[in-house]
Amino acid sequence: MGEFDVITRYFSSLGSGEYVDLSVGDDGAALTVPPNSELIVSTDSSVLDTHFTDDLFPEDLGYKAVASAASDLAAMGAEPLGMTLALTVPSVDDLWLHGLSQGLTRACHEYRLPLVGGDTTRGPLSLTLTVMGFCPRNQKLLRSGAQVGDRVCVSGYLGDAAFGLAVMQGKYRGLEIDFEDQEYLVSRFTHPTARVDLGCRMRKLATSCIDLSDGLLQDAGHVTHASGVRFSIQSGAVPLSSALISAVGEAQALEFALNGGEDYELLFTLPPETDVPDELTVIGTVEAGEGVHCDVMSRGQGYDHFH
Ligand code: ADP
Ligand code: MG
């Protein structure tokens, strides 16, 4: 058995799912796309020293890679079908591969994304995931649908993952943080939760959607640009976790929420007459114009972000 056959064996048990007709082992996989729906496809790469460093546990790398890819499906309002993995490794390291497959397995079950195929090569460490999902025809969520008068809403708490990463990097060594809070904040970076079910439920309700991978201001800027509108965001309404506030105070927590990445929460715009679901927080309104405006309360000054 060749060395890459061993790798393939690590991943071949993750391949079954509701929509999978043929999985790992043949020249291609076969999936059933339900009738009257569109196939939604998205690819994400994670490259060592560009997207992650080698102190990230392989379990966390595997989990995060799937969760962030699933988050793109969530942002389209797509239900997961399956995924493929292009893996490049410098050598066959059993312990490392075992860890990676543990993380992939956990996330693959959590997000109903069976691993139906891939490719394995030797070279500098990188992981490329292609996820596939489906949406009833014409119901997919786009960045381009925001309308003047809509409300801007987000799920969850923002900023925790970026602070969790900073903690992992040892940037807050002197700071006294409650142990449970610290565990929670780091886990928001290592085990983000893609809001797949929420994305699907919002299909007929939201006018636009994006997942928050690069920070609220930057990602909101993609929506205003695509929709040809302006967002007015009230900084006091941005949802911040009590763990983050007690760690760094409100002003810095807000800074993490506005500019930090990797929360993988969803931002939606909702028409004025639509009820706001419990798990969403209204943070602003859609106006005529361009760019993202945010009143940063702690500084008494505004913040304009143009994309
Ligand atoms: P081929 O030469 O036809 O591309 P491979 O030897 O590359 O076949 O792969 C054999 C099987 O293993 C294929 O079904 C492929 O999809 C699967 N596979 C290879 N690498 C991976 C991987 N990293 N993750 C999941 N499946 C993989
Ligand atoms: Mg191949």
mmCIF file of N, CA, C and O in Angstrom, residues 109-156:
data_model
loop_
_atom_site.group_PDB
_atom_site.id
_atom_site.type_symbol
_atom_site.label_atom_id
_atom_site.label_comp_id
_atom_site.label_asym_id
_atom_site.label_seq_id
_atom_site.Cartn_x
_atom_site.Cartn_y
_atom_site.Cartn_z
ATOM 1 N N HIS A 109 -19.487 15.715 10.746
ATOM 2 C CA HIS A 109 -20.768 15.299 11.329
ATOM 3 C C HIS A 109 -21.595 16.501 11.767
ATOM 4 O O HIS A 109 -22.790 16.576 11.523
ATOM 5 N N GLU A 110 -20.922 17.442 12.414
ATOM 6 C CA GLU A 110 -21.622 18.625 12.917
ATOM 7 C C GLU A 110 -22.323 19.390 11.786
ATOM 8 O O GLU A 110 -23.433 19.876 11.954
ATOM 9 N N TYR A 111 -21.649 19.501 10.649
ATOM 10 C CA TYR A 111 -22.206 20.315 9.561
ATOM 11 C C TYR A 111 -22.810 19.482 8.429
ATOM 12 O O TYR A 111 -23.096 20.017 7.358
ATOM 13 N N ARG A 112 -22.971 18.178 8.659
ATOM 14 C CA ARG A 112 -23.553 17.276 7.650
ATOM 15 C C ARG A 112 -22.864 17.446 6.298
ATOM 16 O O ARG A 112 -23.499 17.597 5.255
ATOM 17 N N LEU A 113 -21.514 17.428 6.351
ATOM 18 C CA LEU A 113 -20.721 17.582 5.131
ATOM 19 C C LEU A 113 -19.834 16.362 4.935
ATOM 20 O O LEU A 113 -18.647 16.372 5.303
ATOM 21 N N PRO A 114 -20.376 15.270 4.376
ATOM 22 C CA PRO A 114 -19.543 14.094 4.140
ATOM 23 C C PRO A 114 -18.384 14.416 3.193
ATOM 24 O O PRO A 114 -18.542 15.215 2.266
ATOM 25 N N LEU A 115 -17.238 13.788 3.462
ATOM 26 C CA LEU A 115 -16.048 13.992 2.623
ATOM 27 C C LEU A 115 -16.100 12.956 1.503
ATOM 28 O O LEU A 115 -15.862 11.771 1.736
ATOM 29 N N VAL A 116 -16.428 13.392 0.294
ATOM 30 C CA VAL A 116 -16.716 12.441 -0.784
ATOM 31 C C VAL A 116 -15.557 12.247 -1.754
ATOM 32 O O VAL A 116 -15.655 11.474 -2.703
ATOM 33 N N GLY A 117 -14.444 12.948 -1.525
ATOM 34 C CA GLY A 117 -13.309 12.763 -2.418
ATOM 35 C C GLY A 117 -12.259 13.807 -2.164
ATOM 36 O O GLY A 117 -12.381 14.614 -1.241
ATOM 37 N N GLY A 118 -11.217 13.780 -2.977
ATOM 38 C CA GLY A 118 -10.159 14.759 -2.800
ATOM 39 C C GLY A 118 -8.923 14.352 -3.547
ATOM 40 O O GLY A 118 -8.968 13.515 -4.459
ATOM 41 N N ASP A 119 -7.827 14.947 -3.161
ATOM 42 C CA ASP A 119 -6.559 14.634 -3.781
ATOM 43 C C ASP A 119 -5.489 14.824 -2.729
ATOM 44 O O ASP A 119 -5.635 15.664 -1.839
ATOM 45 N N THR A 120 -4.425 14.036 -2.810
ATOM 46 C CA THR A 120 -3.366 14.121 -1.822
ATOM 47 C C THR A 120 -2.030 14.238 -2.533
ATOM 48 O O THR A 120 -1.734 13.445 -3.427
ATOM 49 N N THR A 121 -1.267 15.248 -2.153
ATOM 50 C CA THR A 121 0.031 15.466 -2.799
ATOM 51 C C THR A 121 1.079 15.815 -1.757
ATOM 52 O O THR A 121 0.754 16.124 -0.605
ATOM 53 N N ARG A 122 2.326 15.766 -2.178
ATOM 54 C CA ARG A 122 3.421 16.120 -1.277
ATOM 55 C C ARG A 122 3.904 17.538 -1.597
ATOM 56 O O ARG A 122 4.020 17.913 -2.771
ATOM 57 N N GLY A 123 4.142 18.309 -0.527
ATOM 58 C CA GLY A 123 4.606 19.678 -0.719
ATOM 59 C C GLY A 123 4.361 20.478 0.544
ATOM 60 O O GLY A 123 4.052 19.896 1.588
ATOM 61 N N PRO A 124 4.516 21.802 0.469
ATOM 62 C CA PRO A 124 4.269 22.643 1.653
ATOM 63 C C PRO A 124 2.824 22.471 2.133
ATOM 64 O O PRO A 124 1.909 22.415 1.305
ATOM 65 N N LEU A 125 2.636 22.370 3.457
ATOM 66 C CA LEU A 125 1.343 22.040 4.050
ATOM 67 C C LEU A 125 0.226 22.995 3.628
ATOM 68 O O LEU A 125 0.323 24.199 3.832
ATOM 69 N N SER A 126 -0.808 22.445 3.030
ATOM 70 C CA SER A 126 -2.001 23.249 2.743
ATOM 71 C C SER A 126 -3.218 22.348 2.604
ATOM 72 O O SER A 126 -3.103 21.149 2.318
ATOM 73 N N LEU A 127 -4.379 22.944 2.855
ATOM 74 C CA LEU A 127 -5.659 22.238 2.827
ATOM 75 C C LEU A 127 -6.615 23.056 1.981
ATOM 76 O O LEU A 127 -6.824 24.228 2.274
ATOM 77 N N THR A 128 -7.179 22.465 0.961
ATOM 78 C CA THR A 128 -8.195 23.196 0.195
ATOM 79 C C THR A 128 -9.491 22.402 0.238
ATOM 80 O O THR A 128 -9.510 21.231 -0.141
ATOM 81 N N LEU A 129 -10.529 23.035 0.741
ATOM 82 C CA LEU A 129 -11.829 22.366 0.839
ATOM 83 C C LEU A 129 -12.792 22.971 -0.162
ATOM 84 O O LEU A 129 -12.888 24.193 -0.273
ATOM 85 N N THR A 130 -13.460 22.105 -0.893
ATOM 86 C CA THR A 130 -14.555 22.559 -1.748
ATOM 87 C C THR A 130 -15.835 21.998 -1.154
ATOM 88 O O THR A 130 -15.953 20.783 -0.977
ATOM 89 N N VAL A 131 -16.741 22.894 -0.802
ATOM 90 C CA VAL A 131 -18.009 22.451 -0.216
ATOM 91 C C VAL A 131 -19.122 22.643 -1.241
ATOM 92 O O VAL A 131 -19.084 23.573 -2.045
ATOM 93 N N MET A 132 -20.068 21.722 -1.184
ATOM 94 C CA MET A 132 -21.213 21.792 -2.088
ATOM 95 C C MET A 132 -22.499 21.732 -1.271
ATOM 96 O O MET A 132 -22.562 21.022 -0.263
ATOM 97 N N GLY A 133 -23.449 22.532 -1.683
ATOM 98 C CA GLY A 133 -24.739 22.545 -1.007
ATOM 99 C C GLY A 133 -25.814 22.842 -2.028
ATOM 100 O O GLY A 133 -25.527 22.970 -3.219
ATOM 101 N N PHE A 134 -27.061 22.933 -1.579
ATOM 102 C CA PHE A 134 -28.121 23.265 -2.527
ATOM 103 C C PHE A 134 -29.143 24.204 -1.898
ATOM 104 O O PHE A 134 -29.300 24.270 -0.685
ATOM 105 N N CYS A 135 -29.794 24.919 -2.777
ATOM 106 C CA CYS A 135 -30.830 25.879 -2.398
ATOM 107 C C CYS A 135 -32.009 25.681 -3.334
ATOM 108 O O CYS A 135 -31.792 25.473 -4.531
ATOM 109 N N PRO A 136 -33.244 25.775 -2.835
ATOM 110 C CA PRO A 136 -34.377 25.808 -3.766
ATOM 111 C C PRO A 136 -34.128 26.933 -4.780
ATOM 112 O O PRO A 136 -33.600 27.990 -4.407
ATOM 113 N N ARG A 137 -34.460 26.647 -6.027
ATOM 114 C CA ARG A 137 -34.175 27.613 -7.101
ATOM 115 C C ARG A 137 -34.676 29.016 -6.754
ATOM 116 O O ARG A 137 -35.783 29.167 -6.241
ATOM 117 N N ASN A 138 -33.805 30.012 -6.998
ATOM 118 C CA ASN A 138 -34.124 31.436 -6.762
ATOM 119 C C ASN A 138 -34.314 31.828 -5.301
ATOM 120 O O ASN A 138 -34.861 32.877 -5.007
ATOM 121 N N GLN A 139 -33.869 30.989 -4.375
ATOM 122 C CA GLN A 139 -33.992 31.376 -2.958
ATOM 123 C C GLN A 139 -32.638 31.617 -2.295
ATOM 124 O O GLN A 139 -32.562 31.881 -1.099
ATOM 125 N N LYS A 140 -31.560 31.507 -3.070
ATOM 126 C CA LYS A 140 -30.239 31.674 -2.455
ATOM 127 C C LYS A 140 -30.067 33.108 -1.948
ATOM 128 O O LYS A 140 -30.633 34.043 -2.502
ATOM 129 N N LEU A 141 -29.304 33.246 -0.871
ATOM 130 C CA LEU A 141 -29.052 34.566 -0.284
ATOM 131 C C LEU A 141 -27.819 35.178 -0.936
ATOM 132 O O LEU A 141 -26.784 34.523 -1.045
ATOM 133 N N LEU A 142 -27.936 36.439 -1.351
ATOM 134 C CA LEU A 142 -26.825 37.112 -2.027
ATOM 135 C C LEU A 142 -26.350 38.317 -1.223
ATOM 136 O O LEU A 142 -27.055 38.794 -0.331
ATOM 137 N N ARG A 143 -25.174 38.827 -1.598
ATOM 138 C CA ARG A 143 -24.681 40.051 -0.980
ATOM 139 C C ARG A 143 -25.370 41.276 -1.575
ATOM 140 O O ARG A 143 -25.289 42.355 -1.001
ATOM 141 N N SER A 144 -26.004 41.089 -2.696
ATOM 142 C CA SER A 144 -26.432 42.244 -3.496
ATOM 143 C C SER A 144 -27.879 42.678 -3.296
ATOM 144 O O SER A 144 -28.356 43.545 -4.001
ATOM 145 N N GLY A 145 -28.605 42.108 -2.324
ATOM 146 C CA GLY A 145 -30.036 42.401 -2.246
ATOM 147 C C GLY A 145 -30.468 43.434 -1.221
ATOM 148 O O GLY A 145 -31.663 43.711 -1.087
ATOM 149 N N ALA A 146 -29.529 44.025 -0.465
ATOM 150 C CA ALA A 146 -29.926 44.955 0.610
ATOM 151 C C ALA A 146 -30.680 46.153 0.041
ATOM 152 O O ALA A 146 -30.308 46.698 -0.996
ATOM 153 N N GLN A 147 -31.780 46.551 0.706
ATOM 154 C CA GLN A 147 -32.639 47.644 0.241
ATOM 155 C C GLN A 147 -32.654 48.769 1.271
ATOM 156 O O GLN A 147 -32.654 48.498 2.480
ATOM 157 N N VAL A 148 -32.715 50.007 0.774
ATOM 158 C CA VAL A 148 -32.839 51.158 1.672
ATOM 159 C C VAL A 148 -34.069 50.959 2.556
ATOM 160 O O VAL A 148 -35.131 50.567 2.061
ATOM 161 N N GLY A 149 -33.890 51.180 3.864
ATOM 162 C CA GLY A 149 -34.999 50.974 4.817
ATOM 163 C C GLY A 149 -34.883 49.658 5.583
ATOM 164 O O GLY A 149 -35.493 49.489 6.631
ATOM 165 N N ASP A 150 -34.097 48.700 5.054
ATOM 166 C CA ASP A 150 -33.885 47.426 5.764
ATOM 167 C C ASP A 150 -33.143 47.671 7.076
ATOM 168 O O ASP A 150 -32.470 48.696 7.242
ATOM 169 N N ARG A 151 -33.242 46.688 7.979
ATOM 170 C CA ARG A 151 -32.397 46.706 9.180
ATOM 171 C C ARG A 151 -31.208 45.771 8.971
ATOM 172 O O ARG A 151 -31.322 44.759 8.284
ATOM 173 N N VAL A 152 -30.065 46.134 9.566
ATOM 174 C CA VAL A 152 -28.863 45.292 9.506
ATOM 175 C C VAL A 152 -28.821 44.477 10.800
ATOM 176 O O VAL A 152 -28.931 45.048 11.892
ATOM 177 N N CYS A 153 -28.714 43.153 10.670
ATOM 178 C CA CYS A 153 -28.719 42.269 11.844
ATOM 179 C C CYS A 153 -27.530 41.325 11.794
ATOM 180 O O CYS A 153 -27.054 40.977 10.709
ATOM 181 N N VAL A 154 -27.074 40.909 12.966
ATOM 182 C CA VAL A 154 -26.019 39.884 13.016
ATOM 183 C C VAL A 154 -26.400 38.802 14.019
ATOM 184 O O VAL A 154 -27.167 39.053 14.951
ATOM 185 N N SER A 155 -25.840 37.610 13.828
ATOM 186 C CA SER A 155 -26.034 36.522 14.784
ATOM 187 C C SER A 155 -24.894 36.529 15.797
ATOM 188 O O SER A 155 -23.814 37.070 15.525
ATOM 189 N N GLY A 156 -25.111 35.951 16.955
ATOM 190 C CA GLY A 156 -24.057 35.689 17.942
ATOM 191 C C GLY A 156 -23.393 36.922 18.517
ATOM 192 O O GLY A 156 -23.958 38.013 18.524
#
